[in-house]
mmCIF file of C-alpha atoms in Angstrom:
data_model
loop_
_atom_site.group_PDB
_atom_site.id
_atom_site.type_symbol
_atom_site.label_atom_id
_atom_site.label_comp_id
_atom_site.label_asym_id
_atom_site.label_seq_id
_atom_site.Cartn_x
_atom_site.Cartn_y
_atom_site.Cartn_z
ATOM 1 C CA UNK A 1 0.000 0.000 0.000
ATOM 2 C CA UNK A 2 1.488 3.603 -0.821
ATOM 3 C CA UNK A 3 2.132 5.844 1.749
ATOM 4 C CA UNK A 4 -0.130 8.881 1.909
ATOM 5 C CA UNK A 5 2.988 12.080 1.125
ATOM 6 C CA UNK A 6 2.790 14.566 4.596
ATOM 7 C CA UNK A 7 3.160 17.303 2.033
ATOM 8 C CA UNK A 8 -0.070 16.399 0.023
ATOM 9 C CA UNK A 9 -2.025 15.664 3.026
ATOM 10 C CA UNK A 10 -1.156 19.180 4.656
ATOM 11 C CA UNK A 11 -2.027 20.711 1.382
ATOM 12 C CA UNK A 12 -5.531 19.063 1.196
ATOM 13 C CA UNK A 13 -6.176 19.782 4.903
ATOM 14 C CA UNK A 14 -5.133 23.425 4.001
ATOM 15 C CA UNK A 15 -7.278 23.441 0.928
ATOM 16 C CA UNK A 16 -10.698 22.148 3.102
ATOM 17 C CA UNK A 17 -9.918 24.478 5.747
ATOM 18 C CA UNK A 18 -9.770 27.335 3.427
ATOM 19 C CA UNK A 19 -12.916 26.144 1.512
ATOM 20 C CA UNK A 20 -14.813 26.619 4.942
ATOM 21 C CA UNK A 21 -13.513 29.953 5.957
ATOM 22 C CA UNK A 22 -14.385 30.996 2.698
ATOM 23 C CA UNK A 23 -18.037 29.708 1.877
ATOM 24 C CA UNK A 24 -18.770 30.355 5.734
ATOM 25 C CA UNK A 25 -18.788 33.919 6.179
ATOM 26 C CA UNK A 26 -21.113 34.572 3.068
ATOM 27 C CA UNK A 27 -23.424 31.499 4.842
ATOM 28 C CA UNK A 28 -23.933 33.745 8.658
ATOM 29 C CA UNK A 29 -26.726 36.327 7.852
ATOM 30 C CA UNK A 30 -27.156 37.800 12.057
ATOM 31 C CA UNK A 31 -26.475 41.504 12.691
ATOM 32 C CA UNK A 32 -25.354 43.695 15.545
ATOM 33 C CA UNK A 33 -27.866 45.998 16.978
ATOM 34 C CA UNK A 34 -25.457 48.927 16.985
ATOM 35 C CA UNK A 35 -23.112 49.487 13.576
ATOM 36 C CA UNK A 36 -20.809 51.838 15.301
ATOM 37 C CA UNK A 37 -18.310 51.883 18.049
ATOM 38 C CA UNK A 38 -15.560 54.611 19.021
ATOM 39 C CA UNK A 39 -12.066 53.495 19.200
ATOM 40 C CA UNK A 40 -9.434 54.410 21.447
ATOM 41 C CA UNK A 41 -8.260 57.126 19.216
ATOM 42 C CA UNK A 42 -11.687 58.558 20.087
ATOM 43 C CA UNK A 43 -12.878 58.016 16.218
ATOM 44 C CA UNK A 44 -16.287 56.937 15.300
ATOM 45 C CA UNK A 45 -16.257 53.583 13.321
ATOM 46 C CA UNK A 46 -18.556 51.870 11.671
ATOM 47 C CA UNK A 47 -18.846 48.457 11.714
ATOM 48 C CA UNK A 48 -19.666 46.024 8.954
ATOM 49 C CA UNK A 49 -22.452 45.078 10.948
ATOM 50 C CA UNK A 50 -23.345 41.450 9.896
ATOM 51 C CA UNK A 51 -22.385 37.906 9.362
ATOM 52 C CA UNK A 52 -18.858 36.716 10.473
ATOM 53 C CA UNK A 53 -17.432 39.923 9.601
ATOM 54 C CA UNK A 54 -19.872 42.052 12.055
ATOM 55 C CA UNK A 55 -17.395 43.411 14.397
ATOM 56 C CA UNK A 56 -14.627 44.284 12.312
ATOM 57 C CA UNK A 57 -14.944 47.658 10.257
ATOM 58 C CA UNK A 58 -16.678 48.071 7.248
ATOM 59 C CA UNK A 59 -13.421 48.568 5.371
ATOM 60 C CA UNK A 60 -12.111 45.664 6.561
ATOM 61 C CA UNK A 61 -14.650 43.148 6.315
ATOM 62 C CA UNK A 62 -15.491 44.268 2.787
ATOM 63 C CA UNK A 63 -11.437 43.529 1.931
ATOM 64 C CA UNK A 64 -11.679 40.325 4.110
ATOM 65 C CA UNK A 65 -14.804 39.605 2.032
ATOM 66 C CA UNK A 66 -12.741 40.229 -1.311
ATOM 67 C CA UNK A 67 -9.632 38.238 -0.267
ATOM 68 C CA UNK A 68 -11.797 35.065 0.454
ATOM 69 C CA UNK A 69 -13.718 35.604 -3.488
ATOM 70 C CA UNK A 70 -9.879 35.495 -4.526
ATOM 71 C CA UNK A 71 -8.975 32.582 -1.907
ATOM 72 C CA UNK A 72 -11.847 30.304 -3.619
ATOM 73 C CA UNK A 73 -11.908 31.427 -7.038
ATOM 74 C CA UNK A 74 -7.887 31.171 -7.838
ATOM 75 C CA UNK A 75 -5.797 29.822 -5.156
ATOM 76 C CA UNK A 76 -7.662 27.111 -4.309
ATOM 77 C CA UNK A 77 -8.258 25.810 -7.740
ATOM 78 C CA UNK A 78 -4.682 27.093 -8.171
ATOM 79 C CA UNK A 79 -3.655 24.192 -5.233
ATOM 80 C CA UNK A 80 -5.275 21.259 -6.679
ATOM 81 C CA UNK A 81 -4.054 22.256 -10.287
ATOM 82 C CA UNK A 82 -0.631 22.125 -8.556
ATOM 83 C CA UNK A 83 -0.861 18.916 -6.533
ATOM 84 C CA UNK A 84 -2.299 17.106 -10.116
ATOM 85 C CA UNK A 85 1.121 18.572 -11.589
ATOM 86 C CA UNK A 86 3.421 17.305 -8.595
ATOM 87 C CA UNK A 87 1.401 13.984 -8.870
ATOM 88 C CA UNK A 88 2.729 13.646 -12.641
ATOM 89 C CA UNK A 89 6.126 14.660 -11.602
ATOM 90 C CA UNK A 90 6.385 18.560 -12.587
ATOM 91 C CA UNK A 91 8.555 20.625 -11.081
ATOM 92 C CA UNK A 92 6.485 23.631 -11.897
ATOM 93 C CA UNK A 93 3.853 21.981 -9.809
ATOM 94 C CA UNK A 94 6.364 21.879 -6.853
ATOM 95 C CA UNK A 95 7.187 26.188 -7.594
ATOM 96 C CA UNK A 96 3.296 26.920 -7.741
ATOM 97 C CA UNK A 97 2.155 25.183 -4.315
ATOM 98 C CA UNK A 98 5.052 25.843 -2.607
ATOM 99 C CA UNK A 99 4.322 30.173 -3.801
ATOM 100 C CA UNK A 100 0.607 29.599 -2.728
ATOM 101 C CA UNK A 101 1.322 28.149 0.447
ATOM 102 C CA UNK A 102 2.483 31.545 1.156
ATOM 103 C CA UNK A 103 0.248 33.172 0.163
ATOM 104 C CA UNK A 104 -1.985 31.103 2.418
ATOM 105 C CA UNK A 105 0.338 31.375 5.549
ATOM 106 C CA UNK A 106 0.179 34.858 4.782
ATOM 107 C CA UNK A 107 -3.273 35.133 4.622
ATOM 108 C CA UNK A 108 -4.340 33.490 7.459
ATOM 109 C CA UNK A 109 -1.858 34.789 9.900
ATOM 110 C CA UNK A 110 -3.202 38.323 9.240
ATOM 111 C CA UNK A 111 -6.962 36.823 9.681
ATOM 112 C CA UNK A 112 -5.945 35.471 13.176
ATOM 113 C CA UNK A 113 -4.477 38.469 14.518
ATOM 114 C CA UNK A 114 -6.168 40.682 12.492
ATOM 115 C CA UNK A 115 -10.238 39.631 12.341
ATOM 116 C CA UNK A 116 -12.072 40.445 15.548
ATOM 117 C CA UNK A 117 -12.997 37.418 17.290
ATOM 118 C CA UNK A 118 -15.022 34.880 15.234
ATOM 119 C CA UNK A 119 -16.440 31.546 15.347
ATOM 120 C CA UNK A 120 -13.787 30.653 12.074
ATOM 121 C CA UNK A 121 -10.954 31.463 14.930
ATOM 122 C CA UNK A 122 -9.438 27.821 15.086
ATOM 123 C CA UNK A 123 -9.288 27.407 11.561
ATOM 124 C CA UNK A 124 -7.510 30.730 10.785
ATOM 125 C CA UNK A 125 -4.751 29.539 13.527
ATOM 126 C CA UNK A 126 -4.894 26.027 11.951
ATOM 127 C CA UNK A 127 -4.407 27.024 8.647
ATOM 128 C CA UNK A 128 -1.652 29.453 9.559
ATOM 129 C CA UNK A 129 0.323 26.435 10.995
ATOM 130 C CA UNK A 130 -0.419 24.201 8.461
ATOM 131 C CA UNK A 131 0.359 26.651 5.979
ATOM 132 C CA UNK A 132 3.618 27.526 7.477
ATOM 133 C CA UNK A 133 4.546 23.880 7.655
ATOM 134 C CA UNK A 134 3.337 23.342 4.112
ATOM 135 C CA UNK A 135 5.843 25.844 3.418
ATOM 136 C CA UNK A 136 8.811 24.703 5.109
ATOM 137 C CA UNK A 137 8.387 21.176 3.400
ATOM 138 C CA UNK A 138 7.768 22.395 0.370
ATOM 139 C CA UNK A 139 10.890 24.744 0.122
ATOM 140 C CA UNK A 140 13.104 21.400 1.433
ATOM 141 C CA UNK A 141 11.520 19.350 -1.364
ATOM 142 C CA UNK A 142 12.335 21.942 -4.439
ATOM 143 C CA UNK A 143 16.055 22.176 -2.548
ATOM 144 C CA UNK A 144 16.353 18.352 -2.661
ATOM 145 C CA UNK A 145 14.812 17.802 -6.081
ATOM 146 C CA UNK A 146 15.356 20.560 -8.601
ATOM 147 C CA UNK A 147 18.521 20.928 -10.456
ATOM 148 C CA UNK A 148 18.892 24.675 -10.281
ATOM 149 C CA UNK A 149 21.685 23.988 -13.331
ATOM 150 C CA UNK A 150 18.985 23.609 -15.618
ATOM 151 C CA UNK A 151 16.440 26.414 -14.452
ATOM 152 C CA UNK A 152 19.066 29.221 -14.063
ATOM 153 C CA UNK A 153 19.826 29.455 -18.154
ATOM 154 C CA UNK A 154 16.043 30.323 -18.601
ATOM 155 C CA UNK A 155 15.237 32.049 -15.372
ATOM 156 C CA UNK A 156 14.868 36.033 -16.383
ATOM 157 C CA UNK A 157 17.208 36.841 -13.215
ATOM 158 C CA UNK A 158 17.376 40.308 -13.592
ATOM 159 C CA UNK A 159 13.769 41.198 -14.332
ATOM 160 C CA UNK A 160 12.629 39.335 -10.662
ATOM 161 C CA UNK A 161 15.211 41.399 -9.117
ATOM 162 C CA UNK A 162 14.095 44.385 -10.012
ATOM 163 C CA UNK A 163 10.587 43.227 -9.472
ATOM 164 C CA UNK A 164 11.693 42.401 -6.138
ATOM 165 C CA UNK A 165 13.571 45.301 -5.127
ATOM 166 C CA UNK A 166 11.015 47.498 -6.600
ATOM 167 C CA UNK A 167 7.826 45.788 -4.837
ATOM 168 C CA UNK A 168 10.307 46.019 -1.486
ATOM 169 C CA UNK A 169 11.307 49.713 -1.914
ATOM 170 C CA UNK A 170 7.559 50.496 -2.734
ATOM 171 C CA UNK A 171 6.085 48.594 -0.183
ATOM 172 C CA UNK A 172 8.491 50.276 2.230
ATOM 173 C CA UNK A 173 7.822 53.488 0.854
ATOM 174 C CA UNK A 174 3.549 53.320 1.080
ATOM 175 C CA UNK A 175 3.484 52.137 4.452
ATOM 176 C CA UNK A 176 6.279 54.434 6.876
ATOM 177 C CA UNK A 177 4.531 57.474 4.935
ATOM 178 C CA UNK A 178 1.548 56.210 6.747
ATOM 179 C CA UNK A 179 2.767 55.379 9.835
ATOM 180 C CA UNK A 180 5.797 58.320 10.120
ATOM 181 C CA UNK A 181 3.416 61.457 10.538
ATOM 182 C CA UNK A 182 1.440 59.849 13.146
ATOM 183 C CA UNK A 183 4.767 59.506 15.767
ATOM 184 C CA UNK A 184 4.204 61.451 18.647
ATOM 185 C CA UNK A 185 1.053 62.930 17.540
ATOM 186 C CA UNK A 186 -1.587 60.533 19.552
ATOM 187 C CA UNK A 187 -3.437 60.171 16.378
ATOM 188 C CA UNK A 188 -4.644 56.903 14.348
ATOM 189 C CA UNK A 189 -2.526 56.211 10.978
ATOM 190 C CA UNK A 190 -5.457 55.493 8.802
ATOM 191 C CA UNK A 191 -6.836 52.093 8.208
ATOM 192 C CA UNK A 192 -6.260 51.206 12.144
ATOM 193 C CA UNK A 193 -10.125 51.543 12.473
ATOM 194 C CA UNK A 194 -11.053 49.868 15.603
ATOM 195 C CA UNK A 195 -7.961 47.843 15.634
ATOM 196 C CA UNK A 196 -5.031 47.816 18.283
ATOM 197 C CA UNK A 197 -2.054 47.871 15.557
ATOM 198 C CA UNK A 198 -1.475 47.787 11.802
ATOM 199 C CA UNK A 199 -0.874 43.693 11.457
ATOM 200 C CA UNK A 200 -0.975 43.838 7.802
ATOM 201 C CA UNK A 201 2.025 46.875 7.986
ATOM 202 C CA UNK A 202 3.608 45.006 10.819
ATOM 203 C CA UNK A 203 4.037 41.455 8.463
ATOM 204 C CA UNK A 204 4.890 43.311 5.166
ATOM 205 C CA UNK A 205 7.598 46.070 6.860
ATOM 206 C CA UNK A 206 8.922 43.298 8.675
ATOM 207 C CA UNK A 207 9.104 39.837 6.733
ATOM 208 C CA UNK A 208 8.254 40.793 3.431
ATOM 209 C CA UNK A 209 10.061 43.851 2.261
ATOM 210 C CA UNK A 210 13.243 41.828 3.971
ATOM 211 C CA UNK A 211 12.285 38.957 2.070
ATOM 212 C CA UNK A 212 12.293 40.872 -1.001
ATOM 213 C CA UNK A 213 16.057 42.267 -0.667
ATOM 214 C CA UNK A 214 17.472 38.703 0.304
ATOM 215 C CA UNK A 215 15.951 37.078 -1.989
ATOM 216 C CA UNK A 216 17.232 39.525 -4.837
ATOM 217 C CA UNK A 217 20.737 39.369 -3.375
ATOM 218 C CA UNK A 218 20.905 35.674 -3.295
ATOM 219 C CA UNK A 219 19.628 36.288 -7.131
ATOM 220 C CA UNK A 220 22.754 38.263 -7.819
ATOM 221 C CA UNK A 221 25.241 36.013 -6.429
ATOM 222 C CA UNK A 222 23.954 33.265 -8.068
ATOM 223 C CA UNK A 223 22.893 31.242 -5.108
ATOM 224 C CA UNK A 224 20.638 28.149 -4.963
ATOM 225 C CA UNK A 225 18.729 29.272 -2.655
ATOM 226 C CA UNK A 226 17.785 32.537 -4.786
ATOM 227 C CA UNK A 227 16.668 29.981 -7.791
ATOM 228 C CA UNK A 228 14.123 28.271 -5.598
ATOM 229 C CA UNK A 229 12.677 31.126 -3.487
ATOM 230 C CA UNK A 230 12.605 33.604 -6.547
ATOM 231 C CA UNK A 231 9.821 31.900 -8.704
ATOM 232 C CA UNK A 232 8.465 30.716 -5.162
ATOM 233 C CA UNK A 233 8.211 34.805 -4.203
ATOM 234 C CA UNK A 234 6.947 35.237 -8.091
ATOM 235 C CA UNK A 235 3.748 32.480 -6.935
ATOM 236 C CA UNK A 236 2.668 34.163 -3.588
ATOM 237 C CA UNK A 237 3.586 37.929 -5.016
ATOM 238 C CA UNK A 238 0.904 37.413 -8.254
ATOM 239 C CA UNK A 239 -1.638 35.447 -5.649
ATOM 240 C CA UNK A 240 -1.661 37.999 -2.655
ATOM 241 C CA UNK A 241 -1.248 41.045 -5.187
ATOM 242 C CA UNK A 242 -4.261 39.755 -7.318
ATOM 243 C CA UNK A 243 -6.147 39.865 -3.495
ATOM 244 C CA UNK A 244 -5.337 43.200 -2.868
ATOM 245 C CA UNK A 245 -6.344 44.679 -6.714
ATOM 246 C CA UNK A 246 -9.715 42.398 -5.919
ATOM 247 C CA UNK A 247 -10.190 44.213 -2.670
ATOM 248 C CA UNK A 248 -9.567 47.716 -4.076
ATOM 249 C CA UNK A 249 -11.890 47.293 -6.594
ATOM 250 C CA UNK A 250 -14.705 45.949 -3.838
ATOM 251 C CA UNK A 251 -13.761 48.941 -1.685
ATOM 252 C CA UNK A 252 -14.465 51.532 -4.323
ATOM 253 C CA UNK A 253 -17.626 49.882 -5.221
ATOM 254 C CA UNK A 254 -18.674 49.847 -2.017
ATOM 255 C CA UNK A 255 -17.642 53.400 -1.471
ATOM 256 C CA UNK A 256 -14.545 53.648 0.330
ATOM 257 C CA UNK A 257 -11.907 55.952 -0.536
ATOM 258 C CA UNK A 258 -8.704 53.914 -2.188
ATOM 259 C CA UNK A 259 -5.355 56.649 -2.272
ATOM 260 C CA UNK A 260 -4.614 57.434 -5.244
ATOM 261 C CA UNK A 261 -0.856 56.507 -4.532
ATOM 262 C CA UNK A 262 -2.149 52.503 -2.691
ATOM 263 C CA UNK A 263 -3.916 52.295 -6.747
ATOM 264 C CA UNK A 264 -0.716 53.326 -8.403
ATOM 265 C CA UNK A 265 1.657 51.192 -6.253
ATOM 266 C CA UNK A 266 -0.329 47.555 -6.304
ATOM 267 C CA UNK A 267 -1.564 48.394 -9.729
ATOM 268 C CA UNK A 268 2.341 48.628 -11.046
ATOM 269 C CA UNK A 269 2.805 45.201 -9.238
ATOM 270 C CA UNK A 270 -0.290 43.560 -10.086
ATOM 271 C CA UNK A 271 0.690 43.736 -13.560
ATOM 272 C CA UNK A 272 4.352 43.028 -13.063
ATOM 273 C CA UNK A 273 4.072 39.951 -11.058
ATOM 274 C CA UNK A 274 1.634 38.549 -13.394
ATOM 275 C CA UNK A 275 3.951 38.966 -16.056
ATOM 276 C CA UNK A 276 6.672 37.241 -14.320
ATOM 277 C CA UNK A 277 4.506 34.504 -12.950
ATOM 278 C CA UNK A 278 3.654 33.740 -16.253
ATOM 279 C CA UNK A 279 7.050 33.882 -17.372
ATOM 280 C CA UNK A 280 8.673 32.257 -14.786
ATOM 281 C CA UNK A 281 6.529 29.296 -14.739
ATOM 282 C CA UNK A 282 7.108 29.184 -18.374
ATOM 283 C CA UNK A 283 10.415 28.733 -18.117
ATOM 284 C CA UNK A 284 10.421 26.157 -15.719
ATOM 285 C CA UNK A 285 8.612 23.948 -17.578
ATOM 286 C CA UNK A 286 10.648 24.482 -21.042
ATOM 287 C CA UNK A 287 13.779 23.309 -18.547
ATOM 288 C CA UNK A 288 12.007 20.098 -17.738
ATOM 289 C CA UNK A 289 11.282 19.232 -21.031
ATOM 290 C CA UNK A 290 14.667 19.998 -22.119
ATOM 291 C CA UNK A 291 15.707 17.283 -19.841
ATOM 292 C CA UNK A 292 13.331 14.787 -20.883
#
């Protein structure tokens, strides 16, 4: 009898997990009696009001509601088309789960520190572990079974580094100009709503932008470990990106104000890191048919 592989199993665990905490919150139909609440800052918020999402802010819940159209309509189909591709022995099928389960550790690390307490709270912290886990295999098993020698011929080098450095410096950039005026002034940056801190700042500022540098330097020297997390950064850059467009397009169509400078920024990326994805990916498989 075959053995079941860990890796598979976490991602199918990951990929029912996900299903729930995305069908779920569009299931719950209760409301609060009162909409809005004042925060510490002594601002008036208003609440979303209903459903899973009641007690977080209307801004957020409508980008939580966004991420989880994305999470069901692209990564998980995304998943499964990758875990049919590892099953026939493809590399690229190895890149794109490995870049998606960061995009879901990503995801739901920000939804359990982030999203006020919620029946869905066990499954955001058990799909953040899995996820991470998922992610840590994965990485070992493209280390132990790709020959970077025949990716790094094909692999547009210089285009993901300046994809990289660019989405690092911008990212950088967008959120200390938020957070910067607000020192010493006992005001809210905005976005905090009724929130204690800026989790989604904290996570991109302080693993992400990093990530984004290293990853380019170990590009330009030519390490392995640059080959492998490069298209891997590539996967969970077009995924998360492709969330953030989604909810920026659900946030002006429900009537909240989107900076003009937040458009510009993700826009330029959206557009990039599909580009690269598609490229990247691309490439990958052209270097495992070379071999056959």
């Amino acid at each position: 009898m075959k053995r079941l592989n860990p890796l598979h199993a976490v991602a199918v665990l990951v990929i029912a997990i996900s299903l729930l905490c995305c069908v779920v919150p569009f299931l719950t139909t209760h409301e609060l009696a009162d909409k809005t609440v004042v925060s510490t800052f002594g601002e008036t918020v208003t609440l979303y009001g209903k459903g899973m999402y009641a007690r977080n802010s209307f801004s957020s819940a409508i980008q939580a509601i966004a991420q989880d159209l994305v999470t069901l309509v692209l990564v998980l189909p995304g998943m499964i088309a990758a875990l049919i591709l590892m099953r026939q022995g493809k590399a690229v099928g190895q890149f794109l789960l490995t870049g998606l389960f960061g995009y879901m550790l990503y995801t739901y690390m920000s939804y359990a520190f982030l999203m006020y307490y919620n029946d869905l709270f066990l499954l955001y912290v058990a799909n953040m572990t899995l996820s991470f886990y998922g992610l840590v295999m994965s990485i070992r098993t493209l280390l132990a079974s790709v020959s970077v020698e025949r990716i790094q011929e094909r692999m547009p080098v210089k285009g993901m580094r300046v994809f990289l450095v660019c989405s690092g410096i911008a990212l950088f950039l967008l959120w200390i100009g938020r957070i910067i005026p607000t020192i010493g002034k006992d005001v809210a940056p905005a976005g905090l709503d009724n929130c204690t801190t800026l989790v989604i700042q904290a996570m991109d500022l302080g693993i992400i932008v990093p990530a984004c540098f290293v990853i380019s330097h170990l590009l330009k020297i030519k390490h392995r470990l640059g080959y492998i997390l490069g298209p891997v950064m590539i996967v969970k850059a077009v995924s998360l990106v492709t969330a953030v467009f989604a909810m920026a397009v659900y946030m002006k169509l429900s009537g909240i104000e989107v900076t003009a400078a937040e458009c510009i920024i993700f826009g330029g990326m959206f557009a990039l890191s599909i580009y690269y994805f598609i490229r990247v990916l691309r490439q990958i498989s052209k270097s495992e048919g070379d071999a056959a």
